[in-house]
Amino acid sequence: MDLGLAGRVALVAGASQGLGLACARELAAEGASVVLCARDPDRLERACETIRADGGTCLGVAADVSQDGAPAAVVARALAEYGRLDVLVPNSGGPPAGRFEELPPEAWDAASNLLLRSAVGFARAALPAMREQGAGRIIGITSVAVKQPVDGLILSNALRAAVTGFLRTLANEVAGAGITVNAVLPGYMATDRMRHLIERDAAEAGIGIEEQAARTTAAIPVGRLGDPREFAAMVAFLASDRASYVTGQSIVVDGGLNRSLL
């Protein structure tokens, strides 16, 4: 299926590794020029080199999206380089794991800046260009925790739900301008963060990492962790013209982990 992304420009945040990088590679493979941002310049450049080696066009912009003004600066760089912005994928690393009584007030401030304020900042900066173009795609990466909270991840559970509320409301406000806004909710994916969480859970349970990994995958009906490329395929579809009538949705990619009806 030709998704019609050739000649489009996509900005993917938190894209030096994990789901962000997988999304950037998928969008580039479909013909989009991709702008990546992440905190680590060296890791960011390696990510861009991977995309270029696959034949894609990539620009890396080092930025800490939790800092005021950083999302706007990244968007400005993308527009200066390519003159347009068609697809925005707000994303970041997850906040620290922990239970409520373990986390100080400053941890909540940091998580809010990382997840919610960054998404708001990216959208605020990108919307004028998308409105002028008469089209755009905003696709937030959140978590299945929005529908089914994960024990020990209270910061992520709370703030990703806030991001979802923001995106859902924004979708209605910009739909008339030809801009769609959706969220994609990953379940347990084969990423470094997931491996860290499995190691944490194993330590808390006093069992080996392999046993904890088996317990984790046993909860997934398909019986395995997700491949980041499987997640990225959904993001690429939502970025395409084929998804022009899909907006305001929270789409789960989790191998059946979430058991809710809606």
Short mmCIF file of C-alpha atoms in Angstrom, two decimals, residues 41-235:
data_model
loop_
_atom_site.label_atom_id
_atom_site.label_comp_id
_atom_site.label_asym_id
_atom_site.label_seq_id
_atom_site.Cartn_x
_atom_site.Cartn_y
_atom_site.Cartn_z
CA PRO A 41 23.63 14.25 20.22
CA ASP A 42 25.79 11.19 19.60
CA ARG A 43 22.91 8.73 19.85
CA LEU A 44 20.81 11.06 17.72
CA GLU A 45 23.42 11.15 14.96
CA ARG A 46 23.69 7.36 15.00
CA ALA A 47 19.90 7.18 14.57
CA CYS A 48 20.07 9.53 11.58
CA GLU A 49 22.92 7.52 10.08
CA THR A 50 20.74 4.41 10.31
CA ILE A 51 17.94 6.13 8.41
CA ARG A 52 20.32 7.52 5.78
CA ALA A 53 21.86 4.08 5.32
CA ASP A 54 18.37 2.83 4.49
CA GLY A 55 18.07 5.52 1.83
CA GLY A 56 16.06 8.01 3.88
CA THR A 57 16.44 11.75 4.44
CA CYS A 58 17.05 12.73 8.05
CA LEU A 59 17.88 15.81 10.12
CA GLY A 60 18.81 15.44 13.78
CA VAL A 61 18.18 18.27 16.25
CA ALA A 62 19.51 17.81 19.78
CA ALA A 63 16.99 19.03 22.34
CA ASP A 64 15.62 18.27 25.80
CA VAL A 65 11.88 18.52 25.16
CA SER A 66 11.14 18.96 28.86
CA GLN A 67 12.76 22.40 28.74
CA ASP A 68 10.70 25.50 27.99
CA GLY A 69 11.09 26.59 24.39
CA ALA A 70 12.78 23.39 23.20
CA PRO A 71 9.79 21.99 21.24
CA ALA A 72 9.27 25.32 19.49
CA ALA A 73 12.96 25.50 18.59
CA VAL A 74 12.87 22.02 17.05
CA VAL A 75 9.78 22.87 14.99
CA ALA A 76 11.42 26.11 13.85
CA ARG A 77 14.50 24.18 12.71
CA ALA A 78 12.35 21.74 10.75
CA LEU A 79 10.49 24.55 9.02
CA ALA A 80 13.73 26.39 8.25
CA GLU A 81 15.22 23.25 6.71
CA TYR A 82 12.23 21.95 4.74
CA GLY A 83 9.72 24.80 4.57
CA ARG A 84 6.80 22.68 5.74
CA LEU A 85 5.71 20.25 8.44
CA ASP A 86 3.12 17.60 7.65
CA VAL A 87 3.43 15.08 10.48
CA LEU A 88 4.18 15.68 14.14
CA VAL A 89 4.85 12.78 16.52
CA PRO A 90 5.17 14.12 20.09
CA ASN A 91 7.07 11.56 22.13
CA SER A 92 9.58 11.32 24.96
CA GLY A 93 11.13 8.81 27.26
CA GLY A 94 9.01 7.65 30.16
CA PRO A 95 9.24 9.17 33.65
CA PRO A 96 10.79 7.16 36.48
CA ALA A 97 8.96 4.16 37.86
CA GLY A 98 7.78 4.37 41.44
CA ARG A 99 4.79 4.34 43.76
CA PHE A 100 3.08 7.47 45.04
CA GLU A 101 4.72 7.68 48.47
CA GLU A 102 8.18 7.16 46.96
CA LEU A 103 8.00 10.15 44.63
CA PRO A 104 8.69 13.74 45.76
CA PRO A 105 6.73 16.73 44.41
CA GLU A 106 9.56 17.65 42.05
CA ALA A 107 9.18 14.28 40.32
CA TRP A 108 5.63 15.26 39.38
CA ASP A 109 6.82 18.59 38.00
CA ALA A 110 9.51 16.87 35.93
CA ALA A 111 7.06 14.29 34.59
CA SER A 112 4.57 17.00 33.65
CA ASN A 113 7.25 18.92 31.76
CA LEU A 114 8.47 15.79 30.00
CA LEU A 115 5.11 14.42 28.90
CA LEU A 116 2.36 17.06 28.96
CA ARG A 117 4.11 20.39 28.49
CA SER A 118 6.29 19.03 25.71
CA ALA A 119 3.25 17.75 23.79
CA VAL A 120 1.51 21.10 24.23
CA GLY A 121 4.66 22.96 23.15
CA PHE A 122 5.08 20.88 20.01
CA ALA A 123 1.44 21.29 19.01
CA ARG A 124 1.47 25.03 19.66
CA ALA A 125 4.54 25.45 17.46
CA ALA A 126 3.43 23.15 14.64
CA LEU A 127 -0.21 24.17 14.21
CA PRO A 128 0.33 27.51 12.42
CA ALA A 129 2.26 25.82 9.59
CA MET A 130 -0.28 23.00 9.37
CA ARG A 131 -3.16 25.46 9.26
CA GLU A 132 -1.47 27.40 6.48
CA GLN A 133 -0.96 24.16 4.53
CA GLY A 134 -4.58 23.17 5.11
CA ALA A 135 -3.57 19.72 6.37
CA GLY A 136 -1.53 17.98 9.03
CA ARG A 137 -1.20 14.96 11.25
CA ILE A 138 -0.46 14.98 14.98
CA ILE A 139 0.11 11.50 16.41
CA GLY A 140 0.98 11.30 20.10
CA ILE A 141 2.72 8.27 21.56
CA THR A 142 1.20 7.56 24.96
CA SER A 143 0.70 4.14 26.59
CA VAL A 144 -1.79 1.34 27.14
CA ALA A 145 -1.64 2.59 30.75
CA VAL A 146 -4.16 5.23 29.67
CA LYS A 147 -6.76 2.46 29.49
CA GLN A 148 -5.30 0.02 32.01
CA PRO A 149 -2.91 1.55 34.59
CA VAL A 150 0.35 -0.29 35.20
CA ASP A 151 1.33 -0.91 38.82
CA GLY A 152 4.37 1.05 39.92
CA LEU A 153 4.13 3.61 37.11
CA ILE A 154 1.95 6.26 38.73
CA LEU A 155 3.70 9.18 37.01
CA SER A 156 3.25 7.66 33.57
CA ASN A 157 -0.31 6.55 34.30
CA ALA A 158 -1.37 10.04 35.41
CA LEU A 159 0.48 12.22 32.92
CA ARG A 160 -0.12 10.11 29.83
CA ALA A 161 -3.83 10.25 30.64
CA ALA A 162 -3.49 14.04 30.72
CA VAL A 163 -1.77 14.01 27.31
CA THR A 164 -4.60 11.88 25.94
CA GLY A 165 -7.16 14.38 27.20
CA PHE A 166 -5.23 17.20 25.57
CA LEU A 167 -4.95 15.41 22.22
CA ARG A 168 -8.61 14.34 22.21
CA THR A 169 -9.79 17.89 22.83
CA LEU A 170 -7.37 19.37 20.32
CA ALA A 171 -8.65 16.95 17.67
CA ASN A 172 -12.08 18.59 17.73
CA GLU A 173 -10.65 22.10 17.64
CA VAL A 174 -8.51 21.60 14.53
CA ALA A 175 -10.50 19.05 12.53
CA GLY A 176 -12.04 21.77 10.36
CA ALA A 177 -8.55 22.84 9.28
CA GLY A 178 -7.80 19.44 7.78
CA ILE A 179 -5.62 18.41 10.73
CA THR A 180 -6.13 15.05 12.42
CA VAL A 181 -4.99 14.34 15.97
CA ASN A 182 -4.71 10.84 17.37
CA ALA A 183 -2.87 8.92 20.06
CA VAL A 184 -1.26 5.50 19.68
CA LEU A 185 -1.00 3.46 22.86
CA PRO A 186 1.83 0.90 22.98
CA GLY A 187 1.58 -2.10 25.22
CA TYR A 188 4.60 -4.13 26.26
CA MET A 189 7.10 -3.54 23.48
CA ALA A 190 10.63 -4.89 23.08
CA THR A 191 12.44 -1.67 24.06
CA ASP A 192 15.15 -0.73 26.54
CA ARG A 193 12.52 0.76 28.85
CA MET A 194 10.57 -2.49 28.89
CA ARG A 195 13.70 -4.43 29.71
CA HIS A 196 14.39 -2.03 32.57
CA LEU A 197 10.86 -2.49 33.93
CA ILE A 198 11.19 -6.27 33.76
CA GLU A 199 14.47 -6.06 35.68
CA ARG A 200 12.81 -3.84 38.29
CA ASP A 201 9.86 -6.18 38.70
CA ALA A 202 12.18 -9.18 38.95
CA ALA A 203 14.16 -7.51 41.74
CA GLU A 204 10.98 -6.59 43.63
CA ALA A 205 9.62 -10.13 43.31
CA GLY A 206 12.93 -11.74 44.20
CA ILE A 207 12.99 -13.83 41.05
CA GLY A 208 15.21 -14.10 38.00
CA ILE A 209 14.87 -11.79 35.01
CA GLU A 210 13.93 -14.66 32.68
CA GLU A 211 11.16 -15.79 35.00
CA GLN A 212 9.80 -12.25 35.25
CA ALA A 213 9.97 -11.87 31.47
CA ALA A 214 7.93 -15.08 31.15
CA ARG A 215 5.34 -13.72 33.60
CA THR A 216 5.12 -10.48 31.63
CA THR A 217 4.59 -12.14 28.27
CA ALA A 218 2.11 -14.61 29.78
CA ALA A 219 -0.25 -11.65 30.33
CA ILE A 220 -0.21 -10.85 26.59
CA PRO A 221 -2.64 -12.94 24.54
CA VAL A 222 -0.27 -13.15 21.56
CA GLY A 223 2.40 -14.46 23.95
CA ARG A 224 5.27 -12.09 23.22
CA LEU A 225 6.49 -8.51 23.44
CA GLY A 226 5.66 -6.28 20.52
CA ASP A 227 8.20 -5.40 17.86
CA PRO A 228 8.63 -1.59 17.65
CA ARG A 229 8.18 -1.90 13.88
CA GLU A 230 4.66 -3.22 14.45
CA PHE A 231 3.87 -0.11 16.45
CA ALA A 232 5.49 2.16 13.87
CA ALA A 233 3.30 0.73 11.13
CA MET A 234 0.21 2.10 12.87
CA VAL A 235 1.82 5.53 13.23
#
